Coordinates of C-alpha atoms and ligand atoms in Angstrom, one line a residue:
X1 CA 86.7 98.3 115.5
X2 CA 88.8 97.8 118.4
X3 CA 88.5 99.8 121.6
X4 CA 91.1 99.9 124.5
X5 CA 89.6 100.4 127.8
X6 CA 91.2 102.0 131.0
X7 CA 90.2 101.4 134.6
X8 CA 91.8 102.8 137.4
X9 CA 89.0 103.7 139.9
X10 CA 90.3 102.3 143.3
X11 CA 93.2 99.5 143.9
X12 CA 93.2 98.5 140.0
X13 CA 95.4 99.3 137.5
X14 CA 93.4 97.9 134.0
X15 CA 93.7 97.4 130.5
X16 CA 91.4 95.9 128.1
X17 CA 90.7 95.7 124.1
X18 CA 87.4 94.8 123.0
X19 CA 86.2 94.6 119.4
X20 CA 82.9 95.6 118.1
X21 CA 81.9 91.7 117.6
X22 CA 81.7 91.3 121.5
X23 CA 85.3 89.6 121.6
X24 CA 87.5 90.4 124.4
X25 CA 90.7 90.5 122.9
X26 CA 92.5 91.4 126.6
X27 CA 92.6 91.9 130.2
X28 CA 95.4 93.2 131.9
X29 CA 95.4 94.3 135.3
X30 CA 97.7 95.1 138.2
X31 CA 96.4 95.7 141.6
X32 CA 97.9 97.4 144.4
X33 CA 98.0 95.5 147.8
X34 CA 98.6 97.5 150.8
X35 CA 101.1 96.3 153.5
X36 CA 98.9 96.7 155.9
X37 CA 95.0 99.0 156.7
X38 CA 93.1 99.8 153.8
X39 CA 93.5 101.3 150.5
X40 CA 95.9 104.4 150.7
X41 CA 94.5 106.7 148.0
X42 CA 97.7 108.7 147.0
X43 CA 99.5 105.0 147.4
X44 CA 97.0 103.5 145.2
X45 CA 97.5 106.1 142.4
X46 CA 101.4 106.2 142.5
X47 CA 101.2 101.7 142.0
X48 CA 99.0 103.7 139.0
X49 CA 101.5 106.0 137.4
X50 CA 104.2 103.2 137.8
X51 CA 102.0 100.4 136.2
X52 CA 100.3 101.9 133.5
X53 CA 103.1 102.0 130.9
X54 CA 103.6 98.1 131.7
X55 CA 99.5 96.7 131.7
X56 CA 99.4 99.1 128.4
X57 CA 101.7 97.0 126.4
X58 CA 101.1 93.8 127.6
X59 CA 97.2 94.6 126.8
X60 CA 98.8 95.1 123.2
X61 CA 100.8 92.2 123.1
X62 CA 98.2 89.8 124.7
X63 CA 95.8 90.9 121.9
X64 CA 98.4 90.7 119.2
X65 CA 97.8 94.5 118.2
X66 CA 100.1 97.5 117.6
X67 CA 99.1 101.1 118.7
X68 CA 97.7 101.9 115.3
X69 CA 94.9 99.1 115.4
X70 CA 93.0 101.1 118.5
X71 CA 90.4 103.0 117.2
X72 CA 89.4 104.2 120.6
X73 CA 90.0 105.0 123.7
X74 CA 87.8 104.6 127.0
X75 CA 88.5 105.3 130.4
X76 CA 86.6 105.2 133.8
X77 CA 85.9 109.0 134.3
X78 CA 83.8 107.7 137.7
X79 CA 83.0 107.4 140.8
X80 CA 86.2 106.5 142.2
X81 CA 89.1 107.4 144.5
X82 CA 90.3 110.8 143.1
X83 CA 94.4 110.2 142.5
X84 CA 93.7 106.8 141.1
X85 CA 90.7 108.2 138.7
X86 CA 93.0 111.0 137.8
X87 CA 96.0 108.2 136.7
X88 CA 93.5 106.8 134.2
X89 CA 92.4 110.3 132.8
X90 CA 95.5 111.3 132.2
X91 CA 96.8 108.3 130.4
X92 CA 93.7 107.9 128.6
X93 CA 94.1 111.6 127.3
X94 CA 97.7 111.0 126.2
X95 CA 97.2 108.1 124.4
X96 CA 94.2 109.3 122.8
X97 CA 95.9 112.3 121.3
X98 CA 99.3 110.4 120.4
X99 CA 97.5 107.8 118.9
X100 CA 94.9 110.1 117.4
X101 CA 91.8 108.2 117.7
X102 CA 88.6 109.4 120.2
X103 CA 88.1 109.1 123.5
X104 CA 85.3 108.2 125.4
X105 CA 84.5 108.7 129.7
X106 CA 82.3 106.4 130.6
X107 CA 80.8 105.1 133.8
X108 CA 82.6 102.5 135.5
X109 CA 79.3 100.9 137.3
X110 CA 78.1 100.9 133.9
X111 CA 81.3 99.0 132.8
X112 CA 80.3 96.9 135.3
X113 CA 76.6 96.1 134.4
X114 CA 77.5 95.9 130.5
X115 CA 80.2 93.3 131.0
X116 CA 77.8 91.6 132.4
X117 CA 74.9 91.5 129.7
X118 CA 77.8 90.4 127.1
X119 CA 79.3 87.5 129.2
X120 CA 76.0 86.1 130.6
X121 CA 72.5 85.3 129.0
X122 CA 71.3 88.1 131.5
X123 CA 70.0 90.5 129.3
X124 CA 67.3 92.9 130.9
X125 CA 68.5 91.9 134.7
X126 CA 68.0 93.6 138.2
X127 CA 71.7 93.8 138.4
X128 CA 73.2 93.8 142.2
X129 CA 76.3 95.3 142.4
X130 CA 78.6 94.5 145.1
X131 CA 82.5 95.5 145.7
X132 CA 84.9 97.4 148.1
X133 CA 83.2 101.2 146.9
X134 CA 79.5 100.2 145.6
X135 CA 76.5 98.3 146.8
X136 CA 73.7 99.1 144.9
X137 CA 70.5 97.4 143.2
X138 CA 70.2 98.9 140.0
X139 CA 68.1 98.3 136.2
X140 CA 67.4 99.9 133.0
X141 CA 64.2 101.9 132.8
X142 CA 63.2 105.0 130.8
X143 CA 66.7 105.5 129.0
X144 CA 68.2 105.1 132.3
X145 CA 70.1 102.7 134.7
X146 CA 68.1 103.5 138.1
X147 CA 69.6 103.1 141.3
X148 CA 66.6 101.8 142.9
X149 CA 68.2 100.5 146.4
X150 CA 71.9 101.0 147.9
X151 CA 74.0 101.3 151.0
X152 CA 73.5 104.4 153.4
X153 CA 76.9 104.1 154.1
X154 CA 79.9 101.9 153.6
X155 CA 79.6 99.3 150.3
X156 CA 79.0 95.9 151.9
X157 CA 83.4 94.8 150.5
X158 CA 84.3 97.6 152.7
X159 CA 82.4 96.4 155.4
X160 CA 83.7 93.2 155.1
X161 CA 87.7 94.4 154.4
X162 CA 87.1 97.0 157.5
X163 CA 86.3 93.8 159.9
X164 CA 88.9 91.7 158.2
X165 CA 91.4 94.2 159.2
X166 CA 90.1 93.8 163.2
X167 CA 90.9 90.0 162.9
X168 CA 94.2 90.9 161.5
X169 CA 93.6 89.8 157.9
X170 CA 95.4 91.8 155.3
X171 CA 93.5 93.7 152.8
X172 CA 91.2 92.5 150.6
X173 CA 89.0 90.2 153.5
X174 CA 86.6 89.5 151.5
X175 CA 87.9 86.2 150.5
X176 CA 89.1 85.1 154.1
X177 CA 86.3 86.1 155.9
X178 CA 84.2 83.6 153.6
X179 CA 86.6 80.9 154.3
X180 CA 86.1 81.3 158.1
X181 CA 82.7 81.4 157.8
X182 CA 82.4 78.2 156.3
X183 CA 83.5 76.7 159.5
X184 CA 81.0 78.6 162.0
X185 CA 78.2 76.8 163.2
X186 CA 76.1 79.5 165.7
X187 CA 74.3 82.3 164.1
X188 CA 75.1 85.1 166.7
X189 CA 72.3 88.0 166.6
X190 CA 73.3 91.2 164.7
X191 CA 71.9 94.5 163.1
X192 CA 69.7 93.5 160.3
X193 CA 69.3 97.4 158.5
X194 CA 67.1 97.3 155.7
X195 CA 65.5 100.8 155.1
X196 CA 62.5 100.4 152.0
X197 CA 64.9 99.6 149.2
X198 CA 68.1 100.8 151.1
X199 CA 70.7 99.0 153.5
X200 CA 73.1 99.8 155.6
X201 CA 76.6 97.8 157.0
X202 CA 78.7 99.5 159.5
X203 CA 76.0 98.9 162.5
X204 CA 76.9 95.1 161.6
X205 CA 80.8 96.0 161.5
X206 CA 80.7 97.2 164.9
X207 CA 78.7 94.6 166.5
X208 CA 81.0 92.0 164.8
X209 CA 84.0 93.5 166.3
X210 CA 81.8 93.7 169.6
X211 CA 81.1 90.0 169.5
X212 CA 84.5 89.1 168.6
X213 CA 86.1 91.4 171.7
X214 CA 83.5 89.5 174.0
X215 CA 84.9 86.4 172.8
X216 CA 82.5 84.9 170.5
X217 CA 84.9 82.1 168.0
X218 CA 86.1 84.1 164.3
X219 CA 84.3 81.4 162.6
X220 CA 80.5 82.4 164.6
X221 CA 81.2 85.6 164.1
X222 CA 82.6 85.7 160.2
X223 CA 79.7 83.2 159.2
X224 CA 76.9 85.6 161.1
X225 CA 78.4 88.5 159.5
X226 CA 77.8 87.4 155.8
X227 CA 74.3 85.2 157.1
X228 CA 73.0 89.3 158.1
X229 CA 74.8 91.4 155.4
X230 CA 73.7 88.6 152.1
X231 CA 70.4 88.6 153.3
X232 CA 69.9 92.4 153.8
X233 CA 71.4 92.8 150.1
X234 CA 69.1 89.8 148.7
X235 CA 66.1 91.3 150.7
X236 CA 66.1 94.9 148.6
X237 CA 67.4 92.7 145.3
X238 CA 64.0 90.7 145.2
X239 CA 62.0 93.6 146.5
X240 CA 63.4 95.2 143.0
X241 CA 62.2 91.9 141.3
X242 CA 59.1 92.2 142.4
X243 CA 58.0 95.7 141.9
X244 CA 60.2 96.0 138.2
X245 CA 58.2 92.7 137.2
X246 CA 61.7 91.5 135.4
X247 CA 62.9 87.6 135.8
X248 CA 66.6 88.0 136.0
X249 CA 69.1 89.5 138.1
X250 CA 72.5 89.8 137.6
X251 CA 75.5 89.4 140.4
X252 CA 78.5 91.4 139.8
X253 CA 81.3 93.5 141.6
X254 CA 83.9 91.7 143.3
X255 CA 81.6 89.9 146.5
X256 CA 79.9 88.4 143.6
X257 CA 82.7 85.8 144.3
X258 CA 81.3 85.1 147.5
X259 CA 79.9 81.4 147.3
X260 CA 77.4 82.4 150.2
X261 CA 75.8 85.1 148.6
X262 CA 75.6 83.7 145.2
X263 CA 74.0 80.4 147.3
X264 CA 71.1 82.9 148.4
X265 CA 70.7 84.5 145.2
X266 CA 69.9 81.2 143.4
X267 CA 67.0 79.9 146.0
X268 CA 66.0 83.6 146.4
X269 CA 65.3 83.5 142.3
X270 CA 64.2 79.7 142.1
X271 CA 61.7 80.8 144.6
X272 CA 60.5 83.5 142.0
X273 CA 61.3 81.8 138.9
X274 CA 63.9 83.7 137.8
X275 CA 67.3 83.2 136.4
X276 CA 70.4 84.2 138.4
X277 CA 73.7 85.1 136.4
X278 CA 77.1 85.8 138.3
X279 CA 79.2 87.6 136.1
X280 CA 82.8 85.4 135.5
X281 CA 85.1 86.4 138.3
X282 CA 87.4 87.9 135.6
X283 CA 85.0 90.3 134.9
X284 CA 83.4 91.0 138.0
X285 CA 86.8 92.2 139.8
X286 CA 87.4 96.3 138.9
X287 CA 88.8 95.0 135.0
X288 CA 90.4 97.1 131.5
X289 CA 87.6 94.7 129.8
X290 CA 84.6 96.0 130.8
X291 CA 85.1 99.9 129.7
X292 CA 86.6 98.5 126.6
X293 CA 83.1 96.9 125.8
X294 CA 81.1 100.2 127.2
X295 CA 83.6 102.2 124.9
X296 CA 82.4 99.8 121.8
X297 CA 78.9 100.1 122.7
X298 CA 78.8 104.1 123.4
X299 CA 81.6 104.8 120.4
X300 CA 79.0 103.4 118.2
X301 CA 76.0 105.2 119.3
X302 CA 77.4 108.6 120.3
X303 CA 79.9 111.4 119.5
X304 CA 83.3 111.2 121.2
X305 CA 84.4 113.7 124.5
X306 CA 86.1 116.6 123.6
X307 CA 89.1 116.7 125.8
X308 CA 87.7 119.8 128.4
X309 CA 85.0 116.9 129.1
X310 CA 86.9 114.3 130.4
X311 CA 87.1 115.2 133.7
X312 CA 87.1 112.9 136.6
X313 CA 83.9 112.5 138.4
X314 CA 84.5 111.0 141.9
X315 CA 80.8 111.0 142.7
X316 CA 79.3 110.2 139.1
X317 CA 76.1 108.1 139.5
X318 CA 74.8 105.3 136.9
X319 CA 71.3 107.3 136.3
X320 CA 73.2 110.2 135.8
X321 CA 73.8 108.5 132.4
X322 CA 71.8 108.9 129.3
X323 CA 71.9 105.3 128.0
X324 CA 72.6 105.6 124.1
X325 CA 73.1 101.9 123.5
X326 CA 69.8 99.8 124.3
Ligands
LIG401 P1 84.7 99.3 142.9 O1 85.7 100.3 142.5 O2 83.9 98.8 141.7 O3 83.8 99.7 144.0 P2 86.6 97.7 144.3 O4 87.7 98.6 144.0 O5 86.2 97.5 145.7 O6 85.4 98.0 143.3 P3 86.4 95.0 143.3 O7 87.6 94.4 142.7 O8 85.2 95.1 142.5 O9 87.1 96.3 143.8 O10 86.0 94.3 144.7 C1 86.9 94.1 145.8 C2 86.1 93.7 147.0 O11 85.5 92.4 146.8 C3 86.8 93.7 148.3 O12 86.1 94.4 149.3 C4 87.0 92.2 148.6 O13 87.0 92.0 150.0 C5 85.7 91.7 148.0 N1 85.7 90.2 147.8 C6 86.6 89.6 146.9 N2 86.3 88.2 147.0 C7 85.4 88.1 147.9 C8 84.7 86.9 148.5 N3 85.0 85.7 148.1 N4 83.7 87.1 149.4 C9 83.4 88.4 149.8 N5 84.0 89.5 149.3 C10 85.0 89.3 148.4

């Protein structure tokens, strides 16, 4: 069975085909950069409408396929940026019904988690989930992926992209703001916000751009920002560890790629002897790939969405999910 998977929740454009044997047949993708500031939601979803057609076929032609060897279609139905989710639902809908096959909303943090489990050895993990729109520590229990600690308020990329953007660094920062703080040397005091299980980042966004307007060097202030935000992520991840009693977690989202935090991670778990997976950077990033797979593993243990249920879902949470699969 082969299952072609559509992501389009924030700044990607994806495609993906996954098979029922776990094989990831392709994983096509074209992201939309913004000149300048952050994501611009109605931008984002226009780079949508004009890229699908291409990432589409070039999904096909990268797995060697022709329209009539999908036998379903999956698409991230949420949470998301409204225009962009809407791109994907509507292309998913169309090609469902042209091509005549089923179609399938599924959960893009899911998407996310799943990938995961089938490119790693993780397979029961404390999964910590990190990217521009999510921050969450999540597992499976009772039928269910709980949400058992996350941001109070902006997702720790964001955080991260929003100082970026102070120090003149084009969007996504992620990436730069690691480079820089390879080079600081003084760990500058900043809001550490851990709240039980929860955490929160745009305290520390404001005092970086404090410290950095008081002259304090880039390099101090970039390397203090991830030293405070890793550790108030890792904090919650092994307090999950702990109480859930598992031995593996799993990294994902794209600040997964973040050598820092995937550096904490691995002493955090070799303190606890437990193992700690990174999901492949590939697959980590917002991908096609990963709602192909969730499409496989749901297609084959549930009934398709008729069409008046495929409705976008900005705000749809992972334990909002009745977990048919494991
Ligand atoms: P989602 O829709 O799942 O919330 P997203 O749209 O933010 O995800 P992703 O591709 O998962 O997209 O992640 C992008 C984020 O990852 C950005 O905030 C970017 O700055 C961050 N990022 C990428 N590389 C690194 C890195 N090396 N270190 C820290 N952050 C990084």
């Amino acid at each position: 069975m082969h299952c072609l998977g559509i992501e389009s929740t924030a700044h990607t454009f994806g495609v993906g085909i996954a098979t029922s044997d776990g094989e990831i047949l392709a994983n096509e993708k074209s992201m939309y950069t913004p000149e300048e500031g952050g994501i611009h939601p109605r931008k984002a979803a226009e780079h949508h409408y004009t890229e699908a057609l291409n990432v589409y076929k070039k999904a096909l032609a990268k797995a060697g396929l022709t329209p009539a060897d999908i036998d379903a279609i999956s698409f991230s139905q949420g949470p998301g940026m409204p225009p962009s989710l809407d791109v994907g639902a509507v292309f998913a809908r169309s090609l469902a019904q042209k091509l005549d096959v089923p179609l399938y909303g599924v959960n893009h943090v899911i998407g996310h988690i799943e990938v995961g489990r089938l490119t790693t050895e993780a397979d029961d993990p404390v999964v910590l989930f990190v990217s521009g729109g999510n921050s969450q520590v999540i597992s499976y229990a009772g039928g269910k992926y709980r949400v058992f600690g996350e941001t109070l308020d902006i997702a720790v990329g964001n955080a991260l992209d929003k100082f970026a953007r102070k120090l003149g660094i084009p969007h996504p920062g992620g990436p730069k703001v690691e480079e820089l703080a390879e080079q600081g040397t003084e760990l500058l005091e900043m809001s550490y916000t851990v709240k039980g299980m929860d955490f929160s980042f745009s305290g520390l966004v404001t005092e970086a751009e404090r410290l950095y307007n008081q002259g304090a060097s880039t390099e101090d202030v970039c390397f203090s920002f991830q030293e405070h935000a890793y550790a108030m992520l890792i904090e919650a991840t092994e307090r999950a560890i702990a109480h859930l009693e598992k031995d593996e977690v799993l990294l994902t989202g794209g600040v997964a790629a973040n050598t820092r935090l995937q550096e904490m991670l691995t002493t955090m778990c070799s303190e606890r002897d437990a193992d700690a997976y990174t999901v492949p950077f590939e697959y980590a990033m917002d991908n096609g790939a990963m709602i192909a797979w969730l499409g496989i593993e749901e297609a084959q243990t549930r009934d398709p969405d008729p069409l008046e249920n495929t409705v976008i879902d900005a705000n749809w949470r992972p334990d909002q999910v009745d977990v048919t699969w494991r």
